[in-house]
Amino acid sequence: MKKYLIALILAISSFSSIAQVDTDRVMIIGKNALYFEDYVLAIQYFNQVITAKPYLAEPYYFRAVSKFMLDDFKGAETDATYCLERNPYYTAAYQLRGAARQNQEDYEGAAVDYQRSLEFFPEDRITLVNMGIVNIEMKQYDIAEKFFEALLRRFPDYTPGYQARSQMYLEMNDTTRALADLNKAIEIDPYTSQTFSARGLLYFHKEEYNMALADLDEAIRLDPYFEGNYINRGLVKYYLNDLRGAMADYDRVIELDENNLIARFNRGLLRAQVADNNRAIRDFDKVIELQPDNTIAYLNRAILNNEIGNIDGSLNDLNIVLETHPEFFTGYYMRSQLKRELNDLRGAESDYNLARRLEANAHTASADGPEKKETRDQTDLDIEKFNLLVTSREEKSQSTQYQRQSRGRVQNLNVPVELEPKFVITYYERSHDVRRPVYYSESIEKSNNSLNLDWILKATNNEAPLNEVQIQTHFRSIQDYSARIEKDPENYSLYFARGMDFMQIQDYENAIKDIGKALELNPGLLIGYFTRAVLRTEQLEYDYQLSGSSAFTDVAGNNQIKALNDITGKPKLPEISVRSVHYDEILRDYEEILRIDPNFIYAYYNRAEIFTIEKDYRAAIADYTKAIEIEPQFAEAYFNRGISRLAIGETSNGLDDLRKAGELGIVQSYSIIKRMQ
């Protein structure tokens, strides 16, 4: 029967009773892949269900979610529409389609969908926030304000509501009420850097530079890897006449991202002000390399080239500027002077006369015009503002519930306290943004040598999702192993290999069956016990997630560790062990592994995760300690042991562990250390 499983899934028929079972099964596997963020794989499964039963609404909805997470907003909108055509009461599809339209700047369409969603759930706070935002985008401030009032009346401590409404007030030029909302958001949640950033920028525009500096300092303390805060703090320091400090902030941004256009541009202007012309030119060279149509950078480089005597280079840059801005009279005056120095007197006179005519017209047109600002936004391409520093803004829109998360990025330090994930056996691994130690396992090496697999087994807690080619490869591999098992049904390595293929495509039920068969044939197969334990853990996690139960959540979701997210001092939390029969089989697998190989560090590490879920922190700490004794560079074990120690009030030892984890490459350790101190 197993031989035909994949072929049957790929050719599901909606006209047979067996097809119904297979469709449900494929749908479950697709949701499983979606939950574990394997979006391409998930789409493949939902495609199969849609082909078999195109009248169902659910697969279109989940395929839309997968496409949204891959930034295919148009595709997500189309699939959400298909879902609603089949079931107009599928309320989540209205929210998803609204978010997809919002990301495509179809604000009217998004508002219609959010309004429809509110008819079903009038107090959904994410939808209320998004309704406010789309009305801001449409300049319908009165309507937006009503939604924010309804939201904050129902949820008075919901900080994203205050942040979004403050943006609306700023666009209405009501800085008093914008400041009041930002103050309220900070009073409720003083650990969000974005709010301090917004208030700091508001103080900057109000010319309260010392207040702005204090807020931006705090924003950087909370999130030292967001580049925009350094850029804006550099502006504040510039207006406080701290040129050295401003330059240091721009240097810091370029250390983090050498291609940051704003930092390069602003540093070029500062270097020009202190007559560091050659290095200023190098900064503008980089800006132009990254953005070849940036005429403001060309103009500044033209001025600098003239300063160092490079007349030809200056003239070439000015020609590019005036080709794009033929009304820019200052440029013609400059070019006239350059041509005169090159003895092109006719050309110089022509440019001079043209400049005078354009200047006269410009003065007439702008006699009653607005006053020129002292900084410019990055999107402001007014050539007259060529010598103004550029400000950096965060995205105006708040995240929706479908907003793509920045998965696995150490830059995003303003996140809840979470344990490092469990280790899994897989073929595919992503690299960490910050290099971490590599751990050697003799048992895994022996398995790779003895099992004769088509791919190399790896232990990682940063598994890479499969692309479409890899997915199809594993489907074919399953068929190949099925044929080989028929000929050699007592070969344990074939069952293990097919189980690994099922695992890659998120079919955990069949994976567990095959790994179990391999262990029946070879009870000493350590890698089999470990793989089965991981599969059972992930299946259990997914089953609870699907049922909405809170019995199994992300490890960071239990009350003890969750409390660390609201650190204001050094809490002493109760130790309550909650044993569960759900984990007995998993724990038995880890015990068998450690009987076979007492030095298999991943078994200690993963078993500690189970103990943490059961709130048995002492047992978890003991296992992390044992893993560290075997592998003294085990960064993830130091980090998780530190979190576990903090959860039971062992603050000093916990912070020591986090410092060691940070030293070994887990950068988010430092965010927690600062909050605890």
mmCIF file of N, CA, C and O in Angstrom, residues 558-561 572-580 610-619 644 647-649:
data_model
loop_
_atom_site.group_PDB
_atom_site.id
_atom_site.type_symbol
_atom_site.label_atom_id
_atom_site.label_comp_id
_atom_site.label_asym_id
_atom_site.label_seq_id
_atom_site.Cartn_x
_atom_site.Cartn_y
_atom_site.Cartn_z
ATOM 1 N N ASN A 558 5.130 29.281 27.994
ATOM 2 C CA ASN A 558 4.695 28.921 29.335
ATOM 3 C C ASN A 558 4.843 30.119 30.264
ATOM 4 O O ASN A 558 5.597 31.041 30.024
ATOM 5 N N ASN A 559 4.075 30.094 31.346
ATOM 6 C CA ASN A 559 3.927 31.279 32.171
ATOM 7 C C ASN A 559 5.237 31.750 32.780
ATOM 8 O O ASN A 559 5.491 32.933 32.898
ATOM 9 N N GLN A 560 6.081 30.781 33.199
ATOM 10 C CA GLN A 560 7.315 31.176 33.864
ATOM 11 C C GLN A 560 8.228 31.973 32.934
ATOM 12 O O GLN A 560 8.716 33.041 33.288
ATOM 13 N N ILE A 561 8.472 31.426 31.755
ATOM 14 C CA ILE A 561 9.377 32.119 30.835
ATOM 15 C C ILE A 561 8.701 33.337 30.247
ATOM 16 O O ILE A 561 9.331 34.368 30.028
ATOM 17 N N LYS A 572 11.367 36.204 41.198
ATOM 18 C CA LYS A 572 11.514 34.842 41.703
ATOM 19 C C LYS A 572 10.219 34.128 41.356
ATOM 20 O O LYS A 572 9.150 34.453 41.875
ATOM 21 N N LEU A 573 10.285 33.194 40.427
ATOM 22 C CA LEU A 573 9.088 32.536 39.939
ATOM 23 C C LEU A 573 8.954 31.152 40.562
ATOM 24 O O LEU A 573 9.948 30.473 40.815
ATOM 25 N N PRO A 574 7.741 30.693 40.799
ATOM 26 C CA PRO A 574 7.540 29.382 41.445
ATOM 27 C C PRO A 574 7.949 28.241 40.541
ATOM 28 O O PRO A 574 7.853 28.332 39.325
ATOM 29 N N GLU A 575 8.428 27.192 41.147
ATOM 30 C CA GLU A 575 8.767 25.987 40.402
ATOM 31 C C GLU A 575 7.610 25.009 40.538
ATOM 32 O O GLU A 575 7.346 24.485 41.610
ATOM 33 N N ILE A 576 6.891 24.769 39.438
ATOM 34 C CA ILE A 576 5.756 23.855 39.454
ATOM 35 C C ILE A 576 5.960 22.842 38.338
ATOM 36 O O ILE A 576 5.929 23.191 37.162
ATOM 37 N N SER A 577 6.210 21.606 38.675
ATOM 38 C CA SER A 577 6.400 20.578 37.664
ATOM 39 C C SER A 577 5.050 20.017 37.249
ATOM 40 O O SER A 577 4.248 19.633 38.084
ATOM 41 N N VAL A 578 4.793 20.006 35.957
ATOM 42 C CA VAL A 578 3.524 19.503 35.428
ATOM 43 C C VAL A 578 3.839 18.365 34.469
ATOM 44 O O VAL A 578 4.066 18.566 33.285
ATOM 45 N N ARG A 579 3.874 17.160 34.971
ATOM 46 C CA ARG A 579 4.177 15.997 34.142
ATOM 47 C C ARG A 579 3.013 15.677 33.214
ATOM 48 O O ARG A 579 1.853 15.849 33.565
ATOM 49 N N SER A 580 3.325 15.229 32.025
ATOM 50 C CA SER A 580 2.278 14.915 31.060
ATOM 51 C C SER A 580 2.577 13.586 30.381
ATOM 52 O O SER A 580 3.707 13.309 30.005
ATOM 53 N N ILE A 610 11.770 19.350 26.612
ATOM 54 C CA ILE A 610 10.568 18.685 27.120
ATOM 55 C C ILE A 610 10.383 18.992 28.604
ATOM 56 O O ILE A 610 9.274 19.297 29.063
ATOM 57 N N PHE A 611 11.471 18.926 29.364
ATOM 58 C CA PHE A 611 11.373 19.229 30.792
ATOM 59 C C PHE A 611 10.897 20.673 31.011
ATOM 60 O O PHE A 611 10.130 20.958 31.937
ATOM 61 N N THR A 612 11.365 21.582 30.151
ATOM 62 C CA THR A 612 10.946 22.975 30.282
ATOM 63 C C THR A 612 9.458 23.125 30.014
ATOM 64 O O THR A 612 8.756 23.864 30.714
ATOM 65 N N ILE A 613 8.964 22.428 28.985
ATOM 66 C CA ILE A 613 7.529 22.454 28.685
ATOM 67 C C ILE A 613 6.740 21.959 29.887
ATOM 68 O O ILE A 613 5.669 22.482 30.217
ATOM 69 N N GLU A 614 7.285 20.945 30.571
ATOM 70 C CA GLU A 614 6.625 20.386 31.758
ATOM 71 C C GLU A 614 6.905 21.212 33.015
ATOM 72 O O GLU A 614 6.491 20.854 34.102
ATOM 73 N N LYS A 615 7.640 22.329 32.846
ATOM 74 C CA LYS A 615 7.973 23.246 33.936
ATOM 75 C C LYS A 615 8.868 22.608 34.993
ATOM 76 O O LYS A 615 8.878 23.045 36.147
ATOM 77 N N ASP A 616 9.619 21.593 34.579
ATOM 78 C CA ASP A 616 10.589 20.975 35.489
ATOM 79 C C ASP A 616 11.949 21.596 35.176
ATOM 80 O O ASP A 616 12.804 21.001 34.529
ATOM 81 N N TYR A 617 12.147 22.828 35.651
ATOM 82 C CA TYR A 617 13.335 23.585 35.267
ATOM 83 C C TYR A 617 14.618 23.007 35.830
ATOM 84 O O TYR A 617 15.676 23.105 35.197
ATOM 85 N N ARG A 618 14.554 22.408 37.005
ATOM 86 C CA ARG A 618 15.766 21.812 37.585
ATOM 87 C C ARG A 618 16.275 20.678 36.693
ATOM 88 O O ARG A 618 17.480 20.572 36.440
ATOM 89 N N ALA A 619 15.360 19.844 36.203
ATOM 90 C CA ALA A 619 15.766 18.746 35.319
ATOM 91 C C ALA A 619 16.309 19.294 34.004
ATOM 92 O O ALA A 619 17.299 18.776 33.461
ATOM 93 N N SER A 644 16.339 29.303 31.551
ATOM 94 C CA SER A 644 15.737 28.446 32.574
ATOM 95 C C SER A 644 16.128 28.911 33.976
ATOM 96 O O SER A 644 15.308 28.895 34.903
ATOM 97 N N ALA A 647 14.167 31.873 34.941
ATOM 98 C CA ALA A 647 12.773 31.525 35.223
ATOM 99 C C ALA A 647 12.555 31.081 36.660
ATOM 100 O O ALA A 647 11.443 31.190 37.183
ATOM 101 N N ILE A 648 13.609 30.581 37.318
ATOM 102 C CA ILE A 648 13.450 30.145 38.720
ATOM 103 C C ILE A 648 14.182 31.091 39.671
ATOM 104 O O ILE A 648 14.413 30.759 40.829
ATOM 105 N N GLY A 649 14.564 32.256 39.170
ATOM 106 C CA GLY A 649 15.131 33.270 40.045
ATOM 107 C C GLY A 649 16.622 33.211 40.248
ATOM 108 O O GLY A 649 17.168 33.984 41.039
#
